[in-house]
Amino acid sequence: MYLQKMFSCSQLLARPNALQTFKRAASQGKMPLARAHGKSFAHRSDLRQAKRILVKLGSAVVTRGDECGLALGRLASIVEQVAMLQNQGREMMIVTSGAVAFGKQRLRHEILLSQSVRQALHSGQNQLKDMSLPVLEARACAAAGQSGLMALYEAMFTQYSTCTAQILVTNLDFHDDQKRRNLNSTLHELLRMNIVPIINTNDAVGPPPEPNRDLQGVISIKDNDSLAARLAVEMRADLLIALSDVEGLYDSPPGSDDAKLLDTFYPGDQHSITYGTKSRVGIGGMEAKVKAALWALQGGTSVVIANGTHPKVTGHVITDIVEGKKVGTFFSEVKPAGPTVEQQTEMARSAGRTLASLEPEQRSDIICALADRLTERKDEILSANKKDMEHAVSTGRLSPAMLKRLSLSSSKLNSLSIGLRQIAVSSQESVGRVLRRTRVANNLELEQITVPIGVLLVIFESRPDCLPQVSALAIASGNALLLKGGKEAANTNRILHELAQEALSIHGVKDAIQLVSTREEVEDLCRLEKMIDLIIPRGSSQLVRDIQRAAKGIPVLGHSEGICHVYVDHEASVDKAIKIIQDSKCDYPAACNAMETLLVHRELLRTPLFDQIIDMLRTEHVKIHAGPKFASYLTFSPSEVKSLRTEYGDLECCIEVVDSMQEAVDHIHKYGSSHTDVIVTENEDTAEQFLQQLDSACVFWNASSRFADGYRFGLGAEVGISTARIHARGPVGLEGLLTTKWVLRGEGHTAADFSEQGTMTYLHENLPVAQALPGRRTTS
């Protein structure tokens, strides 16, 4: 259940906030003991470092929907997660509700049983008549349910070889200094012995609850939210996870169209939210949760409020939070200077729609302006790139291949500028191009036109030259763009993004391209399925695979691996074969279009051509692995390959023998990745069969696999290479970033006009697109 029936902001602002209360309590000497390290975590990703964690289970999490009895399935999954974290070496504590609900279930059962026995004795019959249950007092229910609740926890944790201990507290345990020290000492001793303390208010003897009462002086324990906050600060916990039946904090009523879940909440942002009613059970409500969370935050404990009742996430909500994933609302004292990634996405989408509505000439102007800036301000770019290179070399974390990708030069910037101008030319007839026109009936015409996809998220590693390339393609296609580059190129990416936004400002669409420079994890970005339309990863095969796994609700355009083959037929030219193999493997072995497996026709073994191939690879210091069939021909063979489905990404390759072109095709279909595959032969019929039969995104005849590149294809640049079977395949340029929509122009036509009894008929007459009306884009 979300925040509902919100109060007005004015009511909220009239209340004292928790920070003021906290400071007042501190000045009066009523503050709990200060944490040793003093500060809460600033970012979600830091939560992985949390050592001492307190989990608060709200009544709605622990109890069933009928409020009688416990939600055993939810409770079991929560216990499993707590035990898992405990076994990782973390110190876990639980503040739990549920005693009243468990006791209510037991007492109702006992009362029904007692009434049925008395009634049977009184009437002399075993038939039961209608019986009414008395109102059950909460303290009695707590007394009856507490032992059973603890026994249940004990049984569940025992399954994971984890010991638990029960602690019941009242307000007096915090107000009395001696009792407070005793409680503190007991909890520390239990944690030292690797025991999970399970804490609850002693509702059997406590006073009636006082819901919706402002915190005054020392925080009370009028509800479990307050108790959890007090204990978290008292015990210097690193993290407090408050689970209830709410997703977190919203900026407006969740039922409204524009309600947004707040990923992060900062002290002083109370004006950005309103509070609703409390949950179906419990007494705290969201306002109490926020006040308790702010109290704990100011005491040095990080806080996350999340939903512990959702069936799809309950089994991993706690571990997800500890792993730093975007779950619930995270409370932080460190407010970033710039917008959140969600805000950046909204800004990009809004400006992207304006970009798409510009005239083609205006989009071309923006791209040309960016191309000019790459050469005019190359000194600034190269200076920033030098800082990145020096830092990468000093840390030693990047391989030579990654360092090569990171490096920029004057010649590289000049090539980029030329490529961008090619994109500017092709952008003249991109968005709004009419692909098909059909006269459906008299005065009723249907058009299919090209339109942008929407918001693109491009994630790239160690390749700052990717930023202007992709930016130009996005501008040409009218798409909004989010860019997430590797931190190793932070300085270079920053200046290149500034130049892109300067160019966009020419026509007032500066925000259409956003550089995500926050500490957002890639997996968190992939969860913005309502805001991002397509993800394009550019980098290692591992990066692409990680993105494809994480992006469950967003399409991903990319290739998981680049296992490219070169097949040398028995009718191949010696010179062509040597040149193509050398370029395919040695020009840039880290590229996804580099050769990984060399297939050689069996008749070439022990021939001068084969010897020259081996000599060339050895001269280029290429490590050779033998396929199973190739190894069988050799007395002293290279190391036999562990897998024929390997992307080496270095000066290594596998050599395997095949008996025919057809066997080469079958081998590639079985072990390849549908990226780029090559045949070297002088037999035209053999080559044509290879080109037709092979199901890869790029298939070449007598040409290096390194030609699988957007720039070499004349696309100006590529946004990536796709091995998918739908949408774009191979190097993806401008056309791959467009989709279509249907536009129907009529004069009051209705579907009823075409019913069986109607007078109109379908014509379906295809019209030349050149006949499109003036003012609309057409094909040439």
PDB file of N, CA and C in Angstrom, residues 116 286 295:
ATOM      1  N   SER A 116     -16.993 -23.416  22.183  1.00  0.00           N
ATOM      2  CA  SER A 116     -17.637 -24.597  21.595  1.00  0.00           C
ATOM      3  C   SER A 116     -17.804 -25.701  22.623  1.00  0.00           C
ATOM      4  N   MET A 286       3.697   6.899   7.600  1.00  0.00           N
ATOM      5  CA  MET A 286       4.881   7.349   6.877  1.00  0.00           C
ATOM      6  C   MET A 286       5.558   8.531   7.552  1.00  0.00           C
ATOM      7  N   TRP A 295      16.077  11.150  12.150  1.00  0.00           N
ATOM      8  CA  TRP A 295      16.742  11.071  13.456  1.00  0.00           C
ATOM      9  C   TRP A 295      17.965  10.164  13.367  1.00  0.00           C
TER      10      TRP A 295
END
